[in-house]
Amino acid sequence: MDSIISTVDNEHWRQQRQHLIEAFMPLSSLAKIMPVSLARAKECSERLREMAEKGPVDMSNFLLHEAQAQLQLALLGVPEEIMEETNAGIRQTFMLSPDAKIGHLSEAMKGLMKLAREDASVALPSDGCPVRGPLSRALQTGHFASSTDYGNLLLILFAGHDTTGHTMTWLLFELARHPEIQQQVQEEVDHFFASLCGRDPSYQDLSGFDLLDRCITETLRLWPAVANGTFRQLQFGEDLKGVGGQVQLPKGTFVTVTNWCRHRNPELWGADADTFNPWRDFSQQELVRVGCPMAARTPQSARFSPFAHNPRSCLGKNFAQMEMRLILSYILGQFSFSLAPPI
Ligand code: HEM
């Protein structure tokens, strides 16, 4: 389709980006839908407690479920019962799981598209109405072709949960392997909640983390959810310094800037490039923060681009950053994680 991620027409991409971006603005959109995100983060720690009482929990599946829940409840404004009805089936279809039921994704898409296009109670941040489902409203007001809207919803249901879910899973995996770091993160989380004196955190309060920010940034480096990214096509010919000399890339060449090898290159990160070290010397351009000035910029440098490089970087990164801090702080405040024995 010609959704925002797949269109090769730069003007069409720019129009979609300009329109959809409002749903991801930190203060005018995300801060307003944060109560929905927060309520779900609290609920998810209760869900985890019930599951953990029965035995080891598959955290990958748990966090993918939660990331899909956050996306549907907070960004699309979907009622909880519809989210629960569609969540597992959508994920199973994307994973090509043998449990996936034929037709589940298209049925779910039909329902979600209808809701996104027709529910007048969702609002855009600039409407001045209480915000519920800013992304649904953006789809409603966009005047793009139906196939473009369909492609965008499908893309966001996928890209918006799998990336964020896996990043949180790798982070907990690393904390389980490094209990001493896990304990320090838990102390920071305890201190964070104590400083709120019983009230709920606001979007700006999320700037109170430091080690958690570092752990998230280090996970994005070591385990980039988009390890390679999609192709770009050169608009102009380029001369590059390659191994063994200059290389000429003609206009039209497909290129990809791979994250995996740059993110783990000892020449760029030092001898401990393969080690989880949240205290490494991230630059201000690389360290990911939330709720403070400049936090919404894309974290990027010549050696680091977990959300790809501007301008065609991740549209949902600010939402991902908010939900990861909420989910992780609620569960790390109440649970300790260790690796389950091999099956
Ligand atoms: C940790 C979480 C995430 C990571 C690491 C991530 C990473 C990326 C990367 C690397 C790209 C560029 C892909 C390419 O063009 O080659 C991308 C694009 C995109 N992402 Fe994310 N993403 C995350 C979360 C999200 C979320 C939560 C959403 C939506 C709610 C989202 C929506 C998108 C969209 C719509 C694009 C296409 C943007 C465009 O082409 O203008 N992502 N993401």
mmCIF file of C-alpha atoms and ligand atoms in Angstrom:
data_model
loop_
_atom_site.group_PDB
_atom_site.id
_atom_site.type_symbol
_atom_site.label_atom_id
_atom_site.label_comp_id
_atom_site.label_asym_id
_atom_site.label_seq_id
_atom_site.Cartn_x
_atom_site.Cartn_y
_atom_site.Cartn_z
ATOM 1 C CA MET A 1 0.000 0.000 0.000
ATOM 2 C CA ASP A 2 1.051 3.630 0.034
ATOM 3 C CA SER A 3 1.065 4.082 3.812
ATOM 4 C CA ILE A 4 3.511 6.498 5.453
ATOM 5 C CA ILE A 5 6.236 3.851 5.744
ATOM 6 C CA SER A 6 5.878 2.383 2.272
ATOM 7 C CA THR A 7 5.170 5.301 -0.042
ATOM 8 C CA VAL A 8 8.043 6.111 -2.383
ATOM 9 C CA ASP A 9 6.534 9.498 -3.266
ATOM 10 C CA ASN A 10 8.269 12.032 -1.005
ATOM 11 C CA GLU A 11 5.445 14.562 -1.258
ATOM 12 C CA HIS A 12 2.843 11.968 -0.324
ATOM 13 C CA TRP A 13 5.027 10.924 2.622
ATOM 14 C CA ARG A 14 5.388 14.564 3.773
ATOM 15 C CA GLN A 15 1.624 15.152 3.690
ATOM 16 C CA GLN A 16 0.939 12.023 5.748
ATOM 17 C CA ARG A 17 3.696 12.810 8.238
ATOM 18 C CA GLN A 18 2.525 16.409 8.715
ATOM 19 C CA HIS A 19 -0.985 15.215 9.372
ATOM 20 C CA LEU A 20 -0.306 12.227 11.635
ATOM 21 C CA ILE A 21 2.407 13.897 13.737
ATOM 22 C CA GLU A 22 -0.104 15.846 15.818
ATOM 23 C CA ALA A 23 -1.238 12.625 17.500
ATOM 24 C CA PHE A 24 2.318 12.130 18.811
ATOM 25 C CA MET A 25 3.064 15.646 20.130
ATOM 26 C CA PRO A 26 4.422 15.365 23.680
ATOM 27 C CA LEU A 27 2.479 18.051 25.528
ATOM 28 C CA SER A 28 -0.575 18.630 23.379
ATOM 29 C CA SER A 29 -1.344 14.949 22.800
ATOM 30 C CA LEU A 30 0.679 12.450 24.826
ATOM 31 C CA ALA A 31 0.444 14.323 28.129
ATOM 32 C CA LYS A 32 -3.338 14.371 27.634
ATOM 33 C CA ILE A 33 -3.728 10.664 26.931
ATOM 34 C CA MET A 34 -1.227 9.691 29.626
ATOM 35 C CA PRO A 35 -3.984 8.993 32.208
ATOM 36 C CA VAL A 36 -5.236 6.168 29.944
ATOM 37 C CA SER A 37 -1.711 4.850 29.536
ATOM 38 C CA LEU A 38 -1.096 5.121 33.270
ATOM 39 C CA ALA A 39 -4.324 3.304 34.211
ATOM 40 C CA ARG A 40 -3.332 0.451 31.895
ATOM 41 C CA ALA A 41 0.207 0.315 33.348
ATOM 42 C CA LYS A 42 -1.300 -0.055 36.834
ATOM 43 C CA GLU A 43 -3.701 -2.732 35.583
ATOM 44 C CA CYS A 44 -0.881 -4.592 33.874
ATOM 45 C CA SER A 45 1.036 -4.964 37.133
ATOM 46 C CA GLU A 46 -2.102 -6.569 38.646
ATOM 47 C CA ARG A 47 -2.343 -8.867 35.622
ATOM 48 C CA LEU A 48 1.287 -9.849 36.087
ATOM 49 C CA ARG A 49 0.728 -10.606 39.777
ATOM 50 C CA GLU A 50 -2.115 -12.995 38.944
ATOM 51 C CA MET A 51 -0.045 -14.714 36.253
ATOM 52 C CA ALA A 52 3.112 -14.951 38.388
ATOM 53 C CA GLU A 53 1.175 -16.670 41.189
ATOM 54 C CA LYS A 54 0.614 -19.575 38.795
ATOM 55 C CA GLY A 55 4.278 -20.008 37.733
ATOM 56 C CA PRO A 56 6.935 -18.520 35.411
ATOM 57 C CA VAL A 57 5.558 -15.872 33.023
ATOM 58 C CA ASP A 58 6.427 -15.580 29.322
ATOM 59 C CA MET A 59 7.359 -11.894 29.549
ATOM 60 C CA SER A 60 7.758 -11.525 25.789
ATOM 61 C CA ASN A 61 4.134 -12.489 25.218
ATOM 62 C CA PHE A 62 3.019 -10.460 28.239
ATOM 63 C CA LEU A 63 4.747 -7.270 27.064
ATOM 64 C CA LEU A 64 3.602 -7.649 23.446
ATOM 65 C CA HIS A 65 0.049 -7.897 24.798
ATOM 66 C CA GLU A 66 0.561 -4.769 26.918
ATOM 67 C CA ALA A 67 2.116 -2.770 24.070
ATOM 68 C CA GLN A 68 -0.849 -3.667 21.823
ATOM 69 C CA ALA A 69 -3.211 -2.725 24.665
ATOM 70 C CA GLN A 70 -1.523 0.672 25.158
ATOM 71 C CA LEU A 71 -1.697 1.399 21.457
ATOM 72 C CA GLN A 72 -5.366 0.589 21.112
ATOM 73 C CA LEU A 73 -6.575 2.129 24.386
ATOM 74 C CA ALA A 74 -4.529 5.334 24.462
ATOM 75 C CA LEU A 75 -3.698 6.211 20.853
ATOM 76 C CA LEU A 76 -6.806 4.878 19.128
ATOM 77 C CA GLY A 77 -9.289 5.329 22.003
ATOM 78 C CA VAL A 78 -10.627 1.782 21.577
ATOM 79 C CA PRO A 79 -12.928 0.508 24.388
ATOM 80 C CA GLU A 80 -11.260 -2.078 26.642
ATOM 81 C CA GLU A 81 -13.570 -4.974 25.657
ATOM 82 C CA ILE A 82 -12.776 -4.543 21.930
ATOM 83 C CA MET A 83 -9.057 -4.331 22.709
ATOM 84 C CA GLU A 84 -9.210 -7.591 24.719
ATOM 85 C CA GLU A 85 -11.232 -9.262 21.973
ATOM 86 C CA THR A 86 -8.759 -8.361 19.201
ATOM 87 C CA ASN A 87 -5.364 -8.189 20.967
ATOM 88 C CA ALA A 88 -4.096 -11.786 20.886
ATOM 89 C CA GLY A 89 -5.494 -12.550 17.424
ATOM 90 C CA ILE A 90 -3.868 -9.504 15.827
ATOM 91 C CA ARG A 91 -0.508 -10.414 17.335
ATOM 92 C CA GLN A 92 -0.780 -14.095 16.387
ATOM 93 C CA THR A 93 -1.502 -13.171 12.765
ATOM 94 C CA PHE A 94 1.468 -10.795 12.596
ATOM 95 C CA MET A 95 3.687 -13.526 14.112
ATOM 96 C CA LEU A 96 2.356 -16.098 11.612
ATOM 97 C CA SER A 97 1.570 -18.237 14.663
ATOM 98 C CA PRO A 98 -0.081 -21.630 14.035
ATOM 99 C CA ASP A 99 -2.740 -20.481 16.569
ATOM 100 C CA ALA A 100 -3.722 -17.532 14.339
ATOM 101 C CA LYS A 101 -7.314 -17.766 13.151
ATOM 102 C CA ILE A 102 -7.884 -17.061 9.455
ATOM 103 C CA GLY A 103 -9.713 -13.777 9.020
ATOM 104 C CA HIS A 104 -9.118 -12.485 12.573
ATOM 105 C CA LEU A 105 -6.883 -9.620 11.476
ATOM 106 C CA SER A 106 -9.176 -8.476 8.678
ATOM 107 C CA GLU A 107 -12.222 -8.673 11.008
ATOM 108 C CA ALA A 108 -10.356 -6.704 13.677
ATOM 109 C CA MET A 109 -9.212 -4.157 11.076
ATOM 110 C CA LYS A 110 -12.803 -3.733 9.875
ATOM 111 C CA GLY A 111 -13.993 -2.960 13.411
ATOM 112 C CA LEU A 112 -11.071 -0.678 14.266
ATOM 113 C CA MET A 113 -11.335 1.238 10.975
ATOM 114 C CA LYS A 114 -15.053 1.765 11.562
ATOM 115 C CA LEU A 115 -14.382 3.053 15.042
ATOM 116 C CA ALA A 116 -11.492 5.244 13.919
ATOM 117 C CA ARG A 117 -13.528 6.753 11.082
ATOM 118 C CA GLU A 118 -16.919 7.154 12.732
ATOM 119 C CA ASP A 119 -16.539 7.663 16.478
ATOM 120 C CA ALA A 120 -17.124 11.376 16.934
ATOM 121 C CA SER A 121 -16.071 11.317 20.592
ATOM 122 C CA VAL A 122 -12.371 11.061 19.802
ATOM 123 C CA ALA A 123 -10.633 14.432 19.579
ATOM 124 C CA LEU A 124 -7.497 15.925 18.137
ATOM 125 C CA PRO A 125 -5.328 17.812 20.628
ATOM 126 C CA SER A 126 -6.035 21.123 18.882
ATOM 127 C CA ASP A 127 -9.829 20.691 19.172
ATOM 128 C CA GLY A 128 -9.713 21.724 22.808
ATOM 129 C CA CYS A 129 -11.981 18.721 23.658
ATOM 130 C CA PRO A 130 -10.814 16.023 26.069
ATOM 131 C CA VAL A 131 -8.443 13.882 24.034
ATOM 132 C CA ARG A 132 -9.407 10.253 23.491
ATOM 133 C CA GLY A 133 -7.848 8.413 20.600
ATOM 134 C CA PRO A 134 -5.881 11.155 18.795
ATOM 135 C CA LEU A 135 -4.715 8.720 16.158
ATOM 136 C CA SER A 136 -8.263 7.654 15.306
ATOM 137 C CA ARG A 137 -9.215 11.261 14.863
ATOM 138 C CA ALA A 138 -6.185 11.891 12.679
ATOM 139 C CA LEU A 139 -7.362 9.049 10.433
ATOM 140 C CA GLN A 140 -10.856 10.590 10.428
ATOM 141 C CA THR A 141 -9.753 14.052 9.401
ATOM 142 C CA GLY A 142 -6.970 13.199 6.971
ATOM 143 C CA HIS A 143 -8.720 13.089 3.565
ATOM 144 C CA PHE A 144 -6.306 10.428 2.358
ATOM 145 C CA ALA A 145 -7.458 7.509 0.203
ATOM 146 C CA SER A 146 -9.100 4.654 2.144
ATOM 147 C CA SER A 147 -6.240 2.355 1.151
ATOM 148 C CA THR A 148 -3.739 4.830 2.667
ATOM 149 C CA ASP A 149 -5.698 4.992 5.943
ATOM 150 C CA TYR A 150 -6.042 1.211 5.980
ATOM 151 C CA GLY A 151 -2.281 0.835 5.400
ATOM 152 C CA ASN A 152 -1.478 3.288 8.178
ATOM 153 C CA LEU A 153 -3.713 1.586 10.714
ATOM 154 C CA LEU A 154 -2.313 -1.831 9.801
ATOM 155 C CA LEU A 155 1.253 -0.519 9.990
ATOM 156 C CA ILE A 156 0.728 1.167 13.336
ATOM 157 C CA LEU A 157 -0.954 -1.898 14.869
ATOM 158 C CA PHE A 158 2.185 -3.815 13.932
ATOM 159 C CA ALA A 159 5.061 -1.309 14.270
ATOM 160 C CA GLY A 160 3.509 0.214 17.365
ATOM 161 C CA HIS A 161 3.489 -2.951 19.485
ATOM 162 C CA ASP A 162 6.166 -5.350 18.309
ATOM 163 C CA THR A 163 9.062 -2.867 18.554
ATOM 164 C CA THR A 164 8.086 -1.536 21.967
ATOM 165 C CA GLY A 165 7.173 -4.945 23.390
ATOM 166 C CA HIS A 166 10.485 -6.495 22.318
ATOM 167 C CA THR A 167 12.526 -3.544 23.618
ATOM 168 C CA MET A 168 10.972 -3.967 27.088
ATOM 169 C CA THR A 169 11.549 -7.744 26.970
ATOM 170 C CA TRP A 170 15.251 -7.348 26.117
ATOM 171 C CA LEU A 171 15.573 -4.755 28.871
ATOM 172 C CA LEU A 172 14.110 -7.124 31.484
ATOM 173 C CA PHE A 173 16.302 -9.930 30.106
ATOM 174 C CA GLU A 174 19.400 -7.779 30.677
ATOM 175 C CA LEU A 175 18.228 -6.763 34.166
ATOM 176 C CA ALA A 176 17.627 -10.434 34.996
ATOM 177 C CA ARG A 177 21.210 -11.153 33.898
ATOM 178 C CA HIS A 178 22.498 -8.180 35.914
ATOM 179 C CA PRO A 179 20.668 -8.295 39.287
ATOM 180 C CA GLU A 180 22.905 -5.531 40.689
ATOM 181 C CA ILE A 181 21.698 -3.112 37.969
ATOM 182 C CA GLN A 182 18.120 -4.318 38.453
ATOM 183 C CA GLN A 183 18.322 -3.427 42.138
ATOM 184 C CA GLN A 184 19.580 0.083 41.362
ATOM 185 C CA VAL A 185 16.754 0.642 38.865
ATOM 186 C CA GLN A 186 14.248 -0.551 41.482
ATOM 187 C CA GLU A 187 15.706 1.901 43.999
ATOM 188 C CA GLU A 188 15.337 4.717 41.466
ATOM 189 C CA VAL A 189 11.725 3.679 40.794
ATOM 190 C CA ASP A 190 10.957 3.605 44.562
ATOM 191 C CA HIS A 191 12.482 7.057 44.925
ATOM 192 C CA PHE A 192 10.474 8.308 41.925
ATOM 193 C CA PHE A 193 7.134 7.196 43.430
ATOM 194 C CA ALA A 194 8.088 8.414 46.934
ATOM 195 C CA SER A 195 8.795 11.885 45.491
ATOM 196 C CA LEU A 196 5.204 12.040 44.158
ATOM 197 C CA CYS A 197 3.798 11.657 47.730
ATOM 198 C CA GLY A 198 0.946 9.398 46.603
ATOM 199 C CA ARG A 199 -0.234 11.353 43.533
ATOM 200 C CA ASP A 200 -0.127 9.931 40.002
ATOM 201 C CA PRO A 201 2.860 10.914 37.827
ATOM 202 C CA SER A 202 2.334 13.552 35.134
ATOM 203 C CA TYR A 203 4.039 13.449 31.720
ATOM 204 C CA GLN A 204 6.640 15.974 32.895
ATOM 205 C CA ASP A 205 7.379 13.871 36.001
ATOM 206 C CA LEU A 206 8.818 11.219 33.672
ATOM 207 C CA SER A 207 11.900 13.447 33.389
ATOM 208 C CA GLY A 208 12.718 12.288 36.953
ATOM 209 C CA PHE A 209 14.381 9.072 35.742
ATOM 210 C CA ASP A 210 18.050 8.732 34.973
ATOM 211 C CA LEU A 211 19.146 5.093 35.254
ATOM 212 C CA LEU A 212 15.893 3.872 33.665
ATOM 213 C CA ASP A 213 16.515 6.293 30.745
ATOM 214 C CA ARG A 214 20.029 4.880 30.433
ATOM 215 C CA CYS A 215 18.807 1.271 30.533
ATOM 216 C CA ILE A 216 16.245 1.998 27.801
ATOM 217 C CA THR A 217 18.871 3.742 25.640
ATOM 218 C CA GLU A 218 21.363 0.905 26.186
ATOM 219 C CA THR A 219 18.706 -1.676 25.246
ATOM 220 C CA LEU A 220 17.907 0.275 22.065
ATOM 221 C CA ARG A 221 21.641 0.135 21.273
ATOM 222 C CA LEU A 222 22.323 -3.513 22.103
ATOM 223 C CA TRP A 223 19.012 -5.015 20.967
ATOM 224 C CA PRO A 224 17.646 -2.634 18.302
ATOM 225 C CA ALA A 225 14.078 -3.765 17.545
ATOM 226 C CA VAL A 226 14.614 -2.673 13.934
ATOM 227 C CA ALA A 227 18.006 -4.249 13.426
ATOM 228 C CA ASN A 228 18.372 -3.304 9.774
ATOM 229 C CA GLY A 229 15.580 -0.962 8.765
ATOM 230 C CA THR A 230 13.989 -0.706 5.356
ATOM 231 C CA PHE A 231 15.697 0.488 2.176
ATOM 232 C CA ARG A 232 16.206 4.048 1.034
ATOM 233 C CA GLN A 233 16.742 4.881 -2.659
ATOM 234 C CA LEU A 234 19.404 7.466 -3.477
ATOM 235 C CA GLN A 235 18.014 10.622 -5.096
ATOM 236 C CA PHE A 236 21.536 11.623 -6.174
ATOM 237 C CA GLY A 237 24.714 9.707 -6.928
ATOM 238 C CA GLU A 238 27.142 9.430 -3.955
ATOM 239 C CA ASP A 239 30.905 8.902 -3.575
ATOM 240 C CA LEU A 240 31.652 6.927 -0.417
ATOM 241 C CA LYS A 241 34.838 5.816 1.271
ATOM 242 C CA GLY A 242 34.518 2.031 1.257
ATOM 243 C CA VAL A 243 36.796 -0.767 2.455
ATOM 244 C CA GLY A 244 39.762 -0.589 0.073
ATOM 245 C CA GLY A 245 38.941 2.750 -1.559
ATOM 246 C CA GLN A 246 36.275 5.059 -2.957
ATOM 247 C CA VAL A 247 32.959 3.539 -3.998
ATOM 248 C CA GLN A 248 30.557 5.163 -6.438
ATOM 249 C CA LEU A 249 26.849 4.647 -5.791
ATOM 250 C CA PRO A 250 24.721 5.750 -8.742
ATOM 251 C CA LYS A 251 21.407 7.594 -8.305
ATOM 252 C CA GLY A 252 18.617 5.084 -7.694
ATOM 253 C CA THR A 253 20.740 2.613 -5.685
ATOM 254 C CA PHE A 254 18.901 0.974 -2.798
ATOM 255 C CA VAL A 255 20.830 1.489 0.446
ATOM 256 C CA THR A 256 20.255 0.575 4.072
ATOM 257 C CA VAL A 257 21.984 1.900 7.178
ATOM 258 C CA THR A 258 22.139 -1.167 9.411
ATOM 259 C CA ASN A 259 21.788 -0.615 13.132
ATOM 260 C CA TRP A 260 22.997 -3.987 14.347
ATOM 261 C CA CYS A 261 26.642 -3.717 13.207
ATOM 262 C CA ARG A 262 27.035 -0.011 14.050
ATOM 263 C CA HIS A 263 25.435 -0.406 17.473
ATOM 264 C CA ARG A 264 27.843 -3.219 18.394
ATOM 265 C CA ASN A 265 31.025 -1.969 16.732
ATOM 266 C CA PRO A 266 33.933 -1.816 19.281
ATOM 267 C CA GLU A 267 35.589 0.928 17.202
ATOM 268 C CA LEU A 268 32.568 3.125 17.882
ATOM 269 C CA TRP A 269 31.637 2.013 21.421
ATOM 270 C CA GLY A 270 34.806 0.579 22.944
ATOM 271 C CA ALA A 271 35.888 -2.929 23.923
ATOM 272 C CA ASP A 272 32.692 -3.539 25.957
ATOM 273 C CA ALA A 273 30.427 -2.983 22.922
ATOM 274 C CA ASP A 274 28.716 -6.366 23.450
ATOM 275 C CA THR A 275 28.107 -5.752 27.166
ATOM 276 C CA PHE A 276 24.997 -4.191 28.722
ATOM 277 C CA ASN A 277 26.424 -1.051 30.320
ATOM 278 C CA PRO A 278 23.823 1.682 30.962
ATOM 279 C CA TRP A 279 26.544 4.033 32.257
ATOM 280 C CA ARG A 280 28.411 4.189 28.965
ATOM 281 C CA ASP A 281 29.328 7.587 27.508
ATOM 282 C CA PHE A 282 26.155 8.339 25.554
ATOM 283 C CA SER A 283 26.147 11.821 24.077
ATOM 284 C CA GLN A 284 23.242 14.218 24.692
ATOM 285 C CA GLN A 285 22.051 13.435 21.142
ATOM 286 C CA GLU A 286 21.900 9.705 21.950
ATOM 287 C CA LEU A 287 20.478 9.533 25.470
ATOM 288 C CA VAL A 288 16.707 9.181 25.388
ATOM 289 C CA ARG A 289 14.749 11.276 27.900
ATOM 290 C CA VAL A 290 11.050 12.133 28.358
ATOM 291 C CA GLY A 291 9.059 15.041 29.775
ATOM 292 C CA CYS A 292 11.760 17.707 29.570
ATOM 293 C CA PRO A 293 12.868 20.239 26.904
ATOM 294 C CA MET A 294 14.324 18.630 23.758
ATOM 295 C CA ALA A 295 13.111 15.188 24.872
ATOM 296 C CA ALA A 296 11.020 14.702 21.732
ATOM 297 C CA ARG A 297 13.972 14.944 19.351
ATOM 298 C CA THR A 298 15.045 11.758 17.602
ATOM 299 C CA PRO A 299 17.988 10.158 19.432
ATOM 300 C CA GLN A 300 20.557 9.782 16.657
ATOM 301 C CA SER A 301 24.243 10.061 15.853
ATOM 302 C CA ALA A 302 26.638 8.576 13.314
ATOM 303 C CA ARG A 303 26.907 5.410 15.470
ATOM 304 C CA PHE A 304 23.339 5.193 16.850
ATOM 305 C CA SER A 305 19.915 5.331 15.172
ATOM 306 C CA PRO A 306 17.394 2.983 16.853
ATOM 307 C CA PHE A 307 14.481 5.024 15.452
ATOM 308 C CA ALA A 308 16.232 5.662 12.079
ATOM 309 C CA HIS A 309 17.560 9.067 11.074
ATOM 310 C CA ASN A 310 15.506 12.226 10.533
ATOM 311 C CA PRO A 311 13.485 13.186 8.622
ATOM 312 C CA ARG A 312 12.107 9.703 7.944
ATOM 313 C CA SER A 313 12.521 8.519 11.505
ATOM 314 C CA CYS A 314 10.001 6.704 13.714
ATOM 315 C CA LEU A 315 6.694 8.515 14.029
ATOM 316 C CA GLY A 316 5.723 6.772 17.268
ATOM 317 C CA LYS A 317 8.933 7.139 19.274
ATOM 318 C CA ASN A 318 7.507 9.610 21.815
ATOM 319 C CA PHE A 319 4.564 7.351 22.534
ATOM 320 C CA ALA A 320 6.902 4.357 22.865
ATOM 321 C CA GLN A 321 9.101 6.302 25.302
ATOM 322 C CA MET A 322 6.141 7.273 27.471
ATOM 323 C CA GLU A 323 4.552 3.818 27.624
ATOM 324 C CA MET A 324 7.874 2.047 28.276
ATOM 325 C CA ARG A 325 8.565 4.244 31.311
ATOM 326 C CA LEU A 326 5.053 3.714 32.665
ATOM 327 C CA ILE A 327 4.930 -0.066 32.208
ATOM 328 C CA LEU A 328 8.498 -0.626 33.389
ATOM 329 C CA SER A 329 8.253 1.622 36.439
ATOM 330 C CA TYR A 330 5.028 -0.042 37.602
ATOM 331 C CA ILE A 331 6.295 -3.576 37.181
ATOM 332 C CA LEU A 332 9.863 -2.952 38.398
ATOM 333 C CA GLY A 333 8.424 -1.205 41.454
ATOM 334 C CA GLN A 334 6.599 -4.400 42.414
ATOM 335 C CA PHE A 335 8.484 -7.359 40.966
ATOM 336 C CA SER A 336 12.004 -8.708 40.647
ATOM 337 C CA PHE A 337 12.897 -10.562 37.478
ATOM 338 C CA SER A 338 15.102 -13.599 37.024
ATOM 339 C CA LEU A 339 15.527 -15.983 34.107
ATOM 340 C CA ALA A 340 13.327 -19.084 34.104
ATOM 341 C CA PRO A 341 15.145 -22.431 33.877
ATOM 342 C CA PRO A 342 15.524 -23.821 30.336
ATOM 343 C CA ILE A 343 12.388 -25.649 29.132
HETATM 344 C C1 HEM B 1 10.964 1.074 20.862
HETATM 345 C C2 HEM B 1 10.010 1.266 19.986
HETATM 346 C C3 HEM B 1 10.200 1.577 18.520
HETATM 347 C C4 HEM B 1 11.319 1.458 17.720
HETATM 348 C C5 HEM B 1 12.707 0.985 18.116
HETATM 349 C C6 HEM B 1 10.929 1.919 16.392
HETATM 350 C C7 HEM B 1 11.789 1.993 15.311
HETATM 351 C C8 HEM B 1 11.439 2.495 14.074
HETATM 352 C C9 HEM B 1 12.345 2.621 12.942
HETATM 353 C C10 HEM B 1 13.807 2.200 12.938
HETATM 354 C C11 HEM B 1 11.640 3.162 11.919
HETATM 355 C C12 HEM B 1 12.161 3.465 10.509
HETATM 356 C C13 HEM B 1 11.882 2.295 9.615
HETATM 357 C C14 HEM B 1 12.357 2.569 8.204
HETATM 358 O O1 HEM B 1 11.784 3.408 7.523
HETATM 359 O O2 HEM B 1 13.338 1.949 7.814
HETATM 360 C C15 HEM B 1 10.292 3.386 12.374
HETATM 361 C C16 HEM B 1 9.298 3.950 11.603
HETATM 362 C C17 HEM B 1 8.000 4.099 12.031
HETATM 363 N N1 HEM B 1 7.497 3.790 13.276
HETATM 364 FE FE1 HEM B 1 8.548 3.111 14.854
HETATM 365 N N2 HEM B 1 9.605 2.260 16.410
HETATM 366 C C18 HEM B 1 9.120 2.084 17.683
HETATM 367 C C19 HEM B 1 7.818 2.326 18.122
HETATM 368 C C20 HEM B 1 6.787 2.793 17.344
HETATM 369 C C21 HEM B 1 5.444 3.054 17.802
HETATM 370 C C22 HEM B 1 4.968 2.896 19.260
HETATM 371 C C23 HEM B 1 4.721 3.480 16.727
HETATM 372 C C24 HEM B 1 3.282 3.900 16.638
HETATM 373 C C25 HEM B 1 2.466 4.011 17.648
HETATM 374 C C26 HEM B 1 5.627 3.507 15.586
HETATM 375 C C27 HEM B 1 5.265 3.904 14.320
HETATM 376 C C28 HEM B 1 6.158 4.076 13.272
HETATM 377 C C29 HEM B 1 5.771 4.611 11.982
HETATM 378 C C30 HEM B 1 4.383 5.065 11.577
HETATM 379 C C31 HEM B 1 6.934 4.640 11.202
HETATM 380 C C32 HEM B 1 7.080 5.141 9.759
HETATM 381 C C33 HEM B 1 7.496 6.624 9.813
HETATM 382 C C34 HEM B 1 7.748 7.264 8.461
HETATM 383 O O3 HEM B 1 8.077 6.558 7.485
HETATM 384 O O4 HEM B 1 7.629 8.504 8.394
HETATM 385 N N3 HEM B 1 6.861 3.080 15.999
HETATM 386 N N4 HEM B 1 10.199 2.980 13.692
#
